[in-house]
Amino acid sequence: MTNQEIAKILDQAAKNAKTVPQMAEANKMTLAEAYAIQRQSIAMREQRGEQITGYKMGFTSKAKMEQMGVHDLIWGILTDEMEIQQGETVILSGWIHPKVEPEIAFRVSKDIDKQLILEELPEYLDAMAPALEIIDSRYENFNFSLEDVVADNCSSTGYVIGNWQPLSSNISNLKIDLIINDEVVESASSAAILKNPLQSVVELSRLAIQAGVIVKKGHVILAGAATKAHFLKQKQTLTATVESLGKVIFKTV
């Protein structure tokens, strides 16, 4: 199959909440081709009127990198169709086998058009917030290779952002909890995200420049998961709390 054909299959799978088999091995897909497919599927979303709102980082923990046998992060693209409002109730039937994970989000205040270092970030970011990301692989049984997941836009499905707070540089050891129906199911430190979530923005700047992408002012950056993801079920209240940043909530039916 051509990259365009694979992109269309994945786009329709996401649109119709239907699983598809893994395709990378059968099509001898390279990582570069996987990113090309990802961009083509996003172009299809844009043709339907969706707008890019930001980016998400993946494999931000050493354990996840080792599990997937890779030595670099991956990144996906967020659109306005994926945005869920704080406190909103979402209908799970529109997804396949969604999971949720707690994150920290950053807001871009100036176009990122070069590779940044940590010390430069206050010039390019103006706010941070607790966040929840919903991931929903379009592949059967949530199983995939590195190339498969990148082609599938890194399982990007939905995200919820809490109240924005002023940017702080002292966020390398914040307590993060994932709470489902008032029960804390996961706890971690923000150090689980590349030892410092701000480093995730540095890495995104590198990957974006390599791909010829400018991260625009106003875009959101999801720094990566601090804990393992949990499957969503109906009639749940999902909460992420981040020390000093507050909480973010959504519900399911």
Coordinates of N, CA and C in Angstrom, one line a residue:
M1 N 0.8 -1.2 0.0 CA 0.0 0.0 0.0 C 0.9 1.2 0.0
T2 N 0.4 2.3 -0.6 CA 1.1 3.6 -0.5 C 0.9 4.2 0.8
N3 N 1.7 5.2 1.1 CA 1.6 6.0 2.4 C 0.2 6.6 2.5
Q4 N -0.3 7.2 1.3 CA -1.6 7.8 1.3 C -2.7 6.8 1.6
E5 N -2.6 5.6 1.1 CA -3.6 4.6 1.4 C -3.6 4.2 2.8
I6 N -2.5 4.1 3.4 CA -2.4 3.8 4.9 C -3.0 4.9 5.7
A7 N -2.6 6.1 5.3 CA -3.1 7.3 6.1 C -4.6 7.3 6.0
K8 N -5.2 7.0 4.9 CA -6.7 7.0 4.7 C -7.3 5.9 5.6
I9 N -6.7 4.8 5.6 CA -7.2 3.7 6.5 C -7.2 4.1 7.9
L10 N -6.1 4.7 8.4 CA -6.0 5.1 9.8 C -7.0 6.2 10.1
D11 N -7.1 7.1 9.2 CA -8.0 8.2 9.4 C -9.5 7.7 9.5
Q12 N -9.8 6.8 8.7 CA -11.2 6.3 8.7 C -11.4 5.4 10.0
A13 N -10.4 4.7 10.4 CA -10.5 3.9 11.6 C -10.7 4.8 12.8
A14 N -10.0 5.9 12.9 CA -10.3 6.9 14.0 C -11.7 7.5 13.9
K15 N -12.0 7.9 12.7 CA -13.3 8.6 12.5 C -14.5 7.6 12.8
N16 N -14.4 6.4 12.4 CA -15.5 5.4 12.6 C -15.3 4.5 13.8
A17 N -14.3 4.7 14.6 CA -14.0 3.9 15.8 C -14.0 2.4 15.5
K18 N -13.2 2.1 14.5 CA -13.0 0.7 14.1 C -11.5 0.3 14.1
T19 N -11.2 -0.9 14.6 CA -9.8 -1.3 14.6 C -9.3 -1.8 13.3
V20 N -8.0 -1.7 13.1 CA -7.4 -2.2 11.9 C -6.1 -3.0 12.3
P21 N -5.7 -3.9 11.4 CA -4.5 -4.7 11.8 C -3.2 -3.8 11.7
Q22 N -2.2 -4.2 12.4 CA -0.9 -3.5 12.2 C -0.5 -3.5 10.8
M23 N 0.2 -2.4 10.3 CA 0.5 -2.3 8.9 C 2.0 -2.1 8.6
A24 N 2.8 -1.8 9.6 CA 4.2 -1.4 9.4 C 5.0 -2.5 8.9
E25 N 4.9 -3.7 9.5 CA 5.7 -4.8 9.0 C 5.4 -5.3 7.6
A26 N 4.1 -5.4 7.3 CA 3.7 -5.9 6.0 C 4.1 -4.9 4.9
N27 N 4.2 -3.6 5.3 CA 4.5 -2.6 4.3 C 5.9 -2.1 4.4
K28 N 6.7 -2.8 5.2 CA 8.2 -2.5 5.4 C 8.3 -1.0 5.7
M29 N 7.5 -0.5 6.6 CA 7.4 1.0 6.9 C 8.6 1.4 7.7
T30 N 9.3 2.5 7.2 CA 10.3 3.1 8.0 C 9.8 4.2 8.9
L31 N 10.6 4.6 9.9 CA 10.1 5.7 10.8 C 9.8 7.0 10.1
A32 N 10.6 7.3 9.1 CA 10.4 8.5 8.3 C 9.0 8.4 7.5
E33 N 8.8 7.2 7.0 CA 7.5 7.0 6.3 C 6.3 7.1 7.3
A34 N 6.5 6.6 8.5 CA 5.5 6.6 9.5 C 5.1 8.1 9.8
Y35 N 6.1 8.9 9.9 CA 5.8 10.4 10.2 C 5.1 11.0 9.0
A36 N 5.5 10.6 7.8 CA 4.9 11.1 6.6 C 3.4 10.7 6.6
I37 N 3.1 9.5 7.0 CA 1.7 9.0 7.0 C 0.9 9.8 8.1
Q38 N 1.6 10.0 9.2 CA 1.0 10.8 10.3 C 0.6 12.2 9.7
R39 N 1.5 12.8 9.0 CA 1.2 14.2 8.5 C 0.1 14.1 7.5
Q40 N 0.0 13.1 6.7 CA -1.0 12.9 5.7 C -2.4 12.7 6.3
S41 N -2.4 12.0 7.4 CA -3.7 11.8 8.1 C -4.2 13.1 8.8
I42 N -3.3 13.9 9.3 CA -3.6 15.2 9.8 C -4.1 16.1 8.7
A43 N -3.5 16.0 7.6 CA -4.0 16.8 6.4 C -5.4 16.5 6.1
M44 N -5.8 15.2 6.2 CA -7.2 14.8 6.0 C -8.1 15.4 7.0
R45 N -7.7 15.5 8.2 CA -8.5 16.2 9.3 C -8.6 17.7 9.0
E46 N -7.5 18.3 8.5 CA -7.6 19.7 8.2 C -8.5 20.0 7.0
Q47 N -8.6 19.0 6.1 CA -9.5 19.2 5.0 C -11.0 19.2 5.4
R48 N -11.2 18.5 6.6 CA -12.6 18.5 7.2 C -12.8 19.7 8.1
G49 N -11.8 20.6 8.2 CA -12.0 21.8 9.0 C -11.3 21.8 10.3
E50 N -10.7 20.7 10.7 CA -10.0 20.7 12.0 C -8.7 21.6 11.9
Q51 N -8.4 22.2 13.0 CA -7.2 23.0 13.1 C -6.2 22.4 14.1
I52 N -4.9 22.5 13.8 CA -3.9 22.1 14.7 C -3.8 23.0 15.9
T53 N -3.8 22.4 17.1 CA -3.8 23.1 18.4 C -2.6 22.9 19.2
G54 N -1.8 21.9 18.8 CA -0.6 21.6 19.6 C 0.0 20.3 19.3
Y55 N 0.9 19.8 20.2 CA 1.6 18.6 20.0 C 1.7 17.8 21.3
K56 N 1.9 16.5 21.2 CA 2.1 15.7 22.3 C 3.4 14.9 22.2
M57 N 4.0 14.6 23.3 CA 5.2 13.9 23.3 C 5.0 12.5 23.9
G58 N 5.7 11.5 23.3 CA 5.6 10.1 23.7 C 6.9 9.5 24.0
F59 N 6.9 8.4 24.7 CA 8.1 7.7 25.2 C 9.0 8.6 26.0
T60 N 8.4 9.4 26.9 CA 9.1 10.3 27.7 C 9.7 9.7 29.0
S61 N 9.5 8.4 29.2 CA 10.1 7.7 30.3 C 11.1 6.7 29.8
K62 N 12.2 6.5 30.5 CA 13.2 5.6 30.1 C 12.7 4.2 29.9
A63 N 11.8 3.8 30.9 CA 11.2 2.4 30.9 C 10.4 2.2 29.6
K64 N 9.7 3.2 29.1 CA 8.9 3.0 27.9 C 9.8 3.0 26.7
M65 N 10.8 3.7 26.7 CA 11.8 3.7 25.5 C 12.4 2.3 25.4
E66 N 12.8 1.7 26.6 CA 13.4 0.4 26.6 C 12.4 -0.7 26.2
Q67 N 11.1 -0.5 26.7 CA 10.1 -1.5 26.3 C 9.9 -1.5 24.8
M68 N 9.9 -0.4 24.1 CA 9.7 -0.3 22.7 C 11.0 -0.5 21.9
G69 N 12.1 -0.6 22.6 CA 13.4 -0.8 21.9 C 13.8 0.4 21.1
V70 N 13.6 1.6 21.6 CA 13.9 2.9 20.9 C 14.8 3.7 21.8
H71 N 15.4 4.7 21.1 CA 16.3 5.6 21.9 C 16.0 7.1 21.7
D72 N 14.8 7.3 21.2 CA 14.4 8.7 21.0 C 12.9 8.8 21.3
L73 N 12.4 10.0 21.5 CA 11.0 10.3 21.8 C 10.2 10.3 20.5
I74 N 8.9 10.2 20.6 CA 8.1 10.3 19.4 C 7.1 11.5 19.7
W75 N 6.5 12.0 18.7 CA 5.6 13.1 18.9 C 4.4 13.0 17.9
G76 N 3.3 13.5 18.4 CA 2.0 13.5 17.7 C 1.4 14.9 17.6
I77 N 0.4 15.0 16.8 CA -0.3 16.3 16.6 C -1.7 16.3 17.2
L78 N -2.0 17.5 17.8 CA -3.3 17.7 18.4 C -4.1 18.6 17.6
T79 N -5.4 18.4 17.5 CA -6.3 19.3 16.8 C -7.5 19.7 17.7
D80 N -8.2 20.8 17.3 CA -9.3 21.3 18.1 C -10.4 20.3 18.3
E81 N -10.5 19.3 17.4 CA -11.5 18.3 17.5 C -11.2 17.4 18.7
M82 N -10.0 17.3 19.1 CA -9.6 16.4 20.2 C -9.7 17.1 21.6
E83 N -9.9 18.4 21.6 CA -10.0 19.2 22.8 C -11.3 18.9 23.6
I84 N -11.2 18.6 24.8 CA -12.3 18.4 25.7 C -12.3 19.4 26.8
Q85 N -13.4 20.0 27.1 CA -13.4 21.1 28.1 C -13.4 20.5 29.5
Q86 N -12.8 21.3 30.4 CA -12.7 20.9 31.8 C -14.1 20.6 32.3
G87 N -14.3 19.5 32.9 CA -15.6 19.1 33.5 C -16.6 18.5 32.5
E88 N -16.2 18.5 31.2 CA -17.1 18.0 30.2 C -17.4 16.5 30.4
T89 N -18.5 16.0 29.9 CA -18.8 14.6 29.9 C -18.7 14.1 28.5
V90 N -17.9 13.0 28.3 CA -17.7 12.5 26.9 C -18.3 11.1 26.8
I91 N -18.7 10.8 25.5 CA -19.4 9.6 25.2 C -18.3 8.6 24.7
L92 N -18.1 7.5 25.4 CA -17.1 6.6 25.0 C -17.3 5.8 23.8
S93 N -18.6 5.7 23.3 CA -18.9 4.9 22.1 C -18.2 5.5 20.9
G94 N -17.7 6.7 20.9 CA -17.1 7.3 19.8 C -15.6 6.9 19.7
W95 N -15.1 6.1 20.6 CA -13.8 5.7 20.6 C -13.7 4.1 20.6
I96 N -12.5 3.6 20.5 CA -12.4 2.1 20.4 C -12.1 1.5 21.7
H97 N -10.9 1.7 22.3 CA -10.5 1.2 23.6 C -9.6 2.2 24.3
P98 N -10.3 3.4 24.6 CA -9.5 4.5 25.1 C -8.9 4.3 26.5
K99 N -7.7 5.0 26.7 CA -7.1 5.0 28.0 C -6.8 6.5 28.3
V100 N -6.6 6.7 29.6 CA -6.3 8.0 30.1 C -5.0 8.1 30.9
E101 N -4.3 9.2 30.8 CA -3.1 9.3 31.6 C -2.9 10.8 32.0
P102 N -2.3 11.0 33.2 CA -2.1 12.4 33.7 C -0.8 13.0 33.1
E103 N -0.9 14.3 32.8 CA 0.2 15.0 32.2 C 0.3 16.4 32.7
I104 N 1.4 17.1 32.2 CA 1.5 18.5 32.4 C 1.5 19.2 31.0
A105 N 0.8 20.2 30.9 CA 0.7 20.9 29.6 C 1.4 22.3 29.7
F106 N 1.9 22.7 28.6 CA 2.5 24.0 28.5 C 1.9 24.8 27.3
R107 N 1.8 26.1 27.5 CA 1.3 27.0 26.4 C 2.4 27.8 25.8
V108 N 2.4 27.8 24.5 CA 3.5 28.5 23.7 C 3.1 30.0 23.6
S109 N 4.1 30.9 23.9 CA 3.8 32.3 23.8 C 4.5 33.0 22.7
K110 N 5.4 32.2 22.0 CA 6.2 32.7 20.9 C 6.5 31.6 20.0
D111 N 6.4 31.8 18.7 CA 6.7 30.7 17.7 C 8.1 30.1 18.1
I112 N 8.1 28.7 18.2 CA 9.3 28.0 18.4 C 9.8 27.6 17.0
D113 N 10.8 28.3 16.5 CA 11.4 28.1 15.2 C 12.8 27.7 15.2
K114 N 13.3 27.2 16.3 CA 14.7 26.8 16.4 C 14.8 25.8 17.6
Q115 N 15.9 25.1 17.7 CA 16.1 24.1 18.8 C 16.4 24.9 20.0
L116 N 15.7 24.7 21.1 CA 15.8 25.5 22.3 C 16.6 24.7 23.3
I117 N 17.1 25.5 24.3 CA 17.7 24.9 25.5 C 16.8 25.3 26.7
L118 N 17.0 24.6 27.8 CA 16.1 24.9 29.0 C 16.1 26.4 29.4
E119 N 17.2 27.0 29.3 CA 17.3 28.4 29.8 C 16.5 29.3 28.9
E120 N 16.2 28.9 27.7 CA 15.4 29.8 26.8 C 13.9 29.6 26.9
L121 N 13.4 28.6 27.6 CA 12.0 28.3 27.6 C 11.1 29.4 28.1
P122 N 11.5 30.2 29.2 CA 10.7 31.3 29.6 C 10.3 32.3 28.5
E123 N 11.2 32.4 27.5 CA 10.9 33.3 26.4 C 9.9 32.8 25.4
Y124 N 9.6 31.4 25.5 CA 8.7 30.8 24.5 C 7.5 30.2 25.1
L125 N 7.4 30.1 26.4 CA 6.3 29.5 27.1 C 5.8 30.6 28.2
D126 N 4.5 30.6 28.3 CA 3.9 31.6 29.3 C 3.0 31.0 30.4
A127 N 2.7 29.7 30.2 CA 1.8 29.1 31.2 C 1.9 27.6 31.2
M128 N 1.5 27.0 32.3 CA 1.5 25.5 32.4 C 0.2 25.1 33.2
A129 N -0.2 23.9 33.0 CA -1.5 23.4 33.6 C -1.5 21.9 33.8
P130 N -2.3 21.4 34.7 CA -2.5 20.0 34.8 C -3.3 19.5 33.6
A131 N -3.1 18.3 33.1 CA -3.8 17.9 31.9 C -4.1 16.4 32.0
L132 N -5.1 16.0 31.3 CA -5.4 14.5 31.1 C -5.4 14.3 29.6
E133 N -4.7 13.2 29.2 CA -4.7 12.9 27.7 C -5.4 11.5 27.6
I134 N -6.3 11.5 26.5 CA -6.9 10.2 26.2 C -6.2 9.7 24.9
I135 N -5.7 8.5 25.0 CA -5.1 7.8 23.9 C -6.0 6.6 23.5
D136 N -6.0 6.4 22.2 CA -6.9 5.3 21.7 C -6.3 4.8 20.4
S137 N -5.5 3.7 20.5 CA -4.9 3.1 19.4 C -5.9 2.6 18.4
R138 N -5.7 2.8 17.1 CA -6.6 2.3 16.1 C -6.3 0.8 15.8
Y139 N -5.2 0.3 16.4 CA -4.8 -1.1 16.1 C -5.5 -2.1 17.0
E140 N -5.7 -3.3 16.5 CA -6.4 -4.3 17.2 C -5.6 -4.6 18.5
N141 N -6.4 -4.8 19.6 CA -5.8 -5.1 20.9 C -4.8 -4.1 21.5
F142 N -4.8 -2.9 20.9 CA -3.9 -1.9 21.4 C -2.4 -2.3 21.2
N143 N -2.2 -3.2 20.3 CA -0.8 -3.6 20.0 C -0.2 -3.0 18.8
F144 N 1.0 -2.5 18.9 CA 1.6 -1.9 17.7 C 3.1 -1.8 17.8
S145 N 3.8 -1.6 16.7 CA 5.2 -1.4 16.7 C 5.5 0.1 16.7
L146 N 6.7 0.5 16.8 CA 7.1 1.9 16.8 C 6.5 2.6 15.6
E147 N 6.8 2.1 14.4 CA 6.3 2.7 13.2 C 4.8 2.8 13.1
D148 N 4.1 1.7 13.6 CA 2.7 1.7 13.6 C 2.1 2.8 14.4
V149 N 2.6 3.0 15.7 CA 2.0 4.0 16.5 C 2.3 5.4 16.0
V150 N 3.5 5.6 15.5 CA 3.8 7.0 14.9 C 2.8 7.3 13.7
A151 N 2.6 6.3 12.8 CA 1.7 6.5 11.7 C 0.3 6.8 12.2
D152 N -0.1 6.2 13.3 CA -1.4 6.4 14.0 C -1.4 7.7 14.8
N153 N -0.5 8.6 14.5 CA -0.5 9.9 15.3 C -0.3 9.7 16.8
C154 N 0.5 8.7 17.1 CA 0.9 8.4 18.5 C -0.4 8.2 19.4
S155 N -1.4 7.6 18.8 CA -2.7 7.2 19.5 C -3.4 8.5 20.0
S156 N -3.1 9.7 19.4 CA -3.7 10.9 19.9 C -5.2 10.8 19.7
T157 N -6.0 11.2 20.7 CA -7.4 11.1 20.6 C -8.1 12.3 21.3
G158 N -7.7 12.6 22.5 CA -8.4 13.7 23.2 C -7.5 14.3 24.3
Y159 N -7.8 15.5 24.8 CA -7.0 16.0 25.9 C -7.8 17.1 26.6
V160 N -7.6 17.2 27.9 CA -8.3 18.1 28.8 C -7.3 19.0 29.5
I161 N -7.4 20.3 29.4 CA -6.4 21.1 30.1 C -7.1 21.8 31.3
G162 N -6.4 21.8 32.4 CA -6.9 22.5 33.6 C -6.7 24.0 33.5
N163 N -6.8 24.7 34.6 CA -6.6 26.2 34.6 C -5.1 26.5 34.4
W164 N -4.9 27.4 33.5 CA -3.5 27.8 33.3 C -2.9 28.5 34.5
Q165 N -1.6 28.2 34.8 CA -0.9 28.9 35.9 C 0.4 29.5 35.3
P166 N 1.0 30.5 36.0 CA 2.2 31.0 35.4 C 3.3 30.0 35.3
L167 N 4.1 30.1 34.3 CA 5.2 29.2 34.1 C 6.2 29.2 35.3
S168 N 6.6 28.0 35.7 CA 7.6 27.9 36.8 C 8.7 27.0 36.3
S169 N 10.0 27.3 36.7 CA 11.1 26.4 36.3 C 11.3 25.3 37.3
N170 N 10.6 25.4 38.5 CA 10.9 24.5 39.6 C 9.8 23.4 39.6
I171 N 9.8 22.6 38.5 CA 8.7 21.6 38.4 C 9.3 20.2 38.2
S172 N 10.5 19.9 38.6 CA 11.1 18.6 38.3 C 10.7 17.5 39.3
N173 N 10.0 17.9 40.4 CA 9.6 16.9 41.3 C 8.3 17.2 41.9
L174 N 7.3 17.3 41.1 CA 5.9 17.6 41.6 C 5.1 16.3 41.7
K175 N 4.3 16.2 42.7 CA 3.5 15.0 42.9 C 2.3 15.0 41.9
I176 N 2.1 13.9 41.2 CA 1.0 13.8 40.2 C 0.2 12.6 40.5
D177 N -1.1 12.8 40.6 CA -2.0 11.7 40.9 C -3.1 11.5 39.8
L178 N -3.4 10.3 39.5 CA -4.5 10.0 38.6 C -5.6 9.4 39.5
I179 N -6.8 10.0 39.5 CA -7.9 9.6 40.4 C -9.1 9.2 39.5
I180 N -9.6 8.0 39.8 CA -10.8 7.6 39.1 C -11.9 7.3 40.1
N181 N -13.0 8.1 40.0 CA -14.1 7.9 40.9 C -13.6 8.0 42.4
D182 N -12.8 9.1 42.7 CA -12.4 9.4 44.0 C -11.3 8.4 44.5
E183 N -10.9 7.5 43.7 CA -9.8 6.5 44.2 C -8.5 6.9 43.4
V184 N -7.4 7.1 44.2 CA -6.1 7.3 43.5 C -5.6 6.0 43.0
V185 N -5.5 5.9 41.7 CA -5.1 4.7 41.0 C -3.6 4.7 40.6
E186 N -3.1 5.9 40.4 CA -1.7 6.1 40.1 C -1.1 7.3 40.7
S187 N 0.1 7.2 41.2 CA 0.8 8.4 41.8 C 2.3 8.3 41.2
A188 N 2.8 9.5 40.9 CA 4.1 9.6 40.4 C 4.7 11.0 40.6
S189 N 5.9 11.1 40.3 CA 6.6 12.4 40.3 C 6.7 12.9 38.9
S190 N 6.7 14.2 38.8 CA 7.0 14.8 37.4 C 8.4 14.5 36.9
A191 N 9.2 14.0 37.8 CA 10.6 13.6 37.4 C 10.5 12.4 36.4
A192 N 9.3 11.7 36.4 CA 9.1 10.6 35.5 C 9.1 11.0 34.1
I193 N 8.9 12.3 33.8 CA 8.8 12.9 32.5 C 10.2 13.5 32.2
L194 N 11.1 12.7 31.7 CA 12.4 13.1 31.3 C 13.2 13.8 32.4
K195 N 12.9 13.4 33.6 CA 13.5 14.0 34.8 C 13.1 15.5 35.1
N196 N 12.5 16.1 34.1 CA 11.9 17.4 34.2 C 11.0 17.7 33.0
P197 N 9.7 17.9 33.2 CA 8.8 18.1 32.1 C 9.2 19.1 31.1
L198 N 9.9 20.1 31.5 CA 10.4 21.2 30.6 C 11.3 20.6 29.6
Q199 N 12.1 19.6 29.9 CA 13.0 19.0 28.9 C 12.2 18.4 27.8
S200 N 10.9 18.0 28.0 CA 10.1 17.5 26.9 C 9.9 18.6 25.8
V201 N 9.8 19.9 26.3 CA 9.6 21.0 25.3 C 10.9 21.2 24.5
V202 N 12.0 21.0 25.2 CA 13.3 21.1 24.5 C 13.4 20.1 23.4
E203 N 13.0 18.8 23.8 CA 13.1 17.7 22.8 C 12.1 17.9 21.6
L204 N 10.9 18.5 22.0 CA 10.0 18.8 20.9 C 10.5 19.8 19.9
S205 N 11.2 20.8 20.4 CA 11.8 21.8 19.6 C 12.8 21.2 18.6
R206 N 13.6 20.2 19.1 CA 14.5 19.5 18.3 C 13.8 18.7 17.2
L207 N 12.9 17.9 17.6 CA 12.2 17.1 16.6 C 11.4 17.9 15.6
A208 N 10.8 19.0 16.0 CA 10.0 19.9 15.1 C 10.9 20.5 14.1
I209 N 12.0 21.0 14.5 CA 13.0 21.7 13.6 C 13.5 20.7 12.6
Q210 N 13.8 19.5 13.0 CA 14.2 18.4 12.1 C 13.2 18.1 11.1
A211 N 11.9 18.3 11.4 CA 10.8 18.0 10.5 C 10.4 19.2 9.7
G212 N 11.0 20.4 10.0 CA 10.6 21.6 9.3 C 9.3 22.2 9.8
V213 N 9.0 21.9 11.1 CA 7.7 22.4 11.6 C 8.0 23.5 12.6
I214 N 7.2 24.6 12.6 CA 7.2 25.6 13.6 C 6.1 25.4 14.5
V215 N 6.4 25.4 15.8 CA 5.4 25.3 16.9 C 4.9 26.7 17.1
K216 N 3.6 26.9 16.8 CA 3.1 28.3 16.8 C 2.7 28.8 18.2
K217 N 2.7 30.1 18.3 CA 2.2 30.8 19.5 C 0.8 30.4 19.7
G218 N 0.4 30.1 21.0 CA -0.9 29.6 21.3 C -1.1 28.1 21.3
H219 N -0.1 27.4 20.7 CA -0.2 25.9 20.7 C 0.0 25.4 22.1
V220 N -0.6 24.2 22.3 CA -0.4 23.5 23.6 C 0.6 22.4 23.4
I221 N 1.4 22.1 24.4 CA 2.4 21.0 24.3 C 2.1 20.1 25.5
L222 N 1.7 18.8 25.3 CA 1.6 17.8 26.3 C 2.9 17.2 26.5
A223 N 3.5 17.3 27.7 CA 4.9 16.9 28.0 C 5.1 15.4 28.0
G224 N 4.0 14.6 28.2 CA 4.2 13.1 28.2 C 3.6 12.6 29.5
A225 N 3.3 11.3 29.6 CA 2.7 10.7 30.7 C 3.6 10.5 31.9
A226 N 3.1 10.8 33.1 CA 3.9 10.6 34.3 C 3.6 9.2 34.9
T227 N 2.5 8.5 34.5 CA 2.1 7.2 35.0 C 1.7 6.3 33.8
K228 N 1.4 5.1 34.1 CA 0.8 4.2 33.1 C -0.6 4.7 32.8
A229 N -1.1 4.3 31.7 CA -2.4 4.7 31.3 C -3.5 3.7 31.8
H230 N -4.7 4.2 32.1 CA -5.8 3.3 32.5 C -6.9 3.3 31.5
F231 N -7.5 2.1 31.2 CA -8.6 2.1 30.3 C -9.8 2.9 30.9
L232 N -10.5 3.5 30.0 CA -11.7 4.3 30.4 C -12.9 3.4 30.4
K233 N -13.8 3.6 31.3 CA -15.1 2.9 31.4 C -16.2 4.0 31.5
Q234 N -17.4 3.5 31.2 CA -18.6 4.4 31.4 C -18.8 4.8 32.8
K235 N -19.4 6.0 33.0 CA -19.8 6.5 34.3 C -18.6 6.6 35.3
Q236 N -17.5 7.2 34.7 CA -16.3 7.5 35.5 C -16.1 9.0 35.6
T237 N -15.5 9.4 36.7 CA -15.0 10.8 36.9 C -13.5 10.7 36.9
L238 N -12.9 11.3 36.0 CA -11.4 11.2 35.9 C -10.8 12.5 36.3
T239 N -9.8 12.4 37.2 CA -9.2 13.6 37.8 C -7.7 13.4 37.8
A240 N -7.0 14.5 37.4 CA -5.5 14.5 37.5 C -5.2 15.7 38.4
T241 N -4.4 15.4 39.5 CA -3.9 16.5 40.3 C -2.4 16.6 40.2
V242 N -2.0 17.9 40.1 CA -0.5 18.1 40.0 C -0.2 19.1 41.1
E243 N 0.7 18.7 41.9 CA 1.2 19.6 43.0 C 1.5 21.0 42.6
S244 N 0.9 22.0 43.2 CA 1.1 23.4 43.0 C 0.4 23.9 41.7
L245 N -0.2 23.0 40.9 CA -0.9 23.4 39.7 C -2.4 23.2 39.8
G246 N -2.8 22.4 40.7 CA -4.3 22.2 40.8 C -4.7 20.9 40.1
K247 N -6.0 20.8 39.7 CA -6.5 19.6 39.1 C -7.3 19.9 37.8
V248 N -7.6 18.8 37.1 CA -8.3 18.8 35.9 C -9.3 17.6 35.9
I249 N -10.5 17.8 35.4 CA -11.5 16.7 35.5 C -12.3 16.6 34.2
F250 N -12.7 15.4 33.9 CA -13.8 15.1 32.9 C -14.5 13.9 33.3
K251 N -15.6 13.6 32.7 CA -16.5 12.5 33.0 C -16.8 11.7 31.8
T252 N -17.2 10.4 32.0 CA -17.6 9.5 30.9 C -19.0 9.0 31.0
V253 N -19.6 8.7 29.9 CA -20.9 8.0 29.8 C -20.8 6.9 28.7

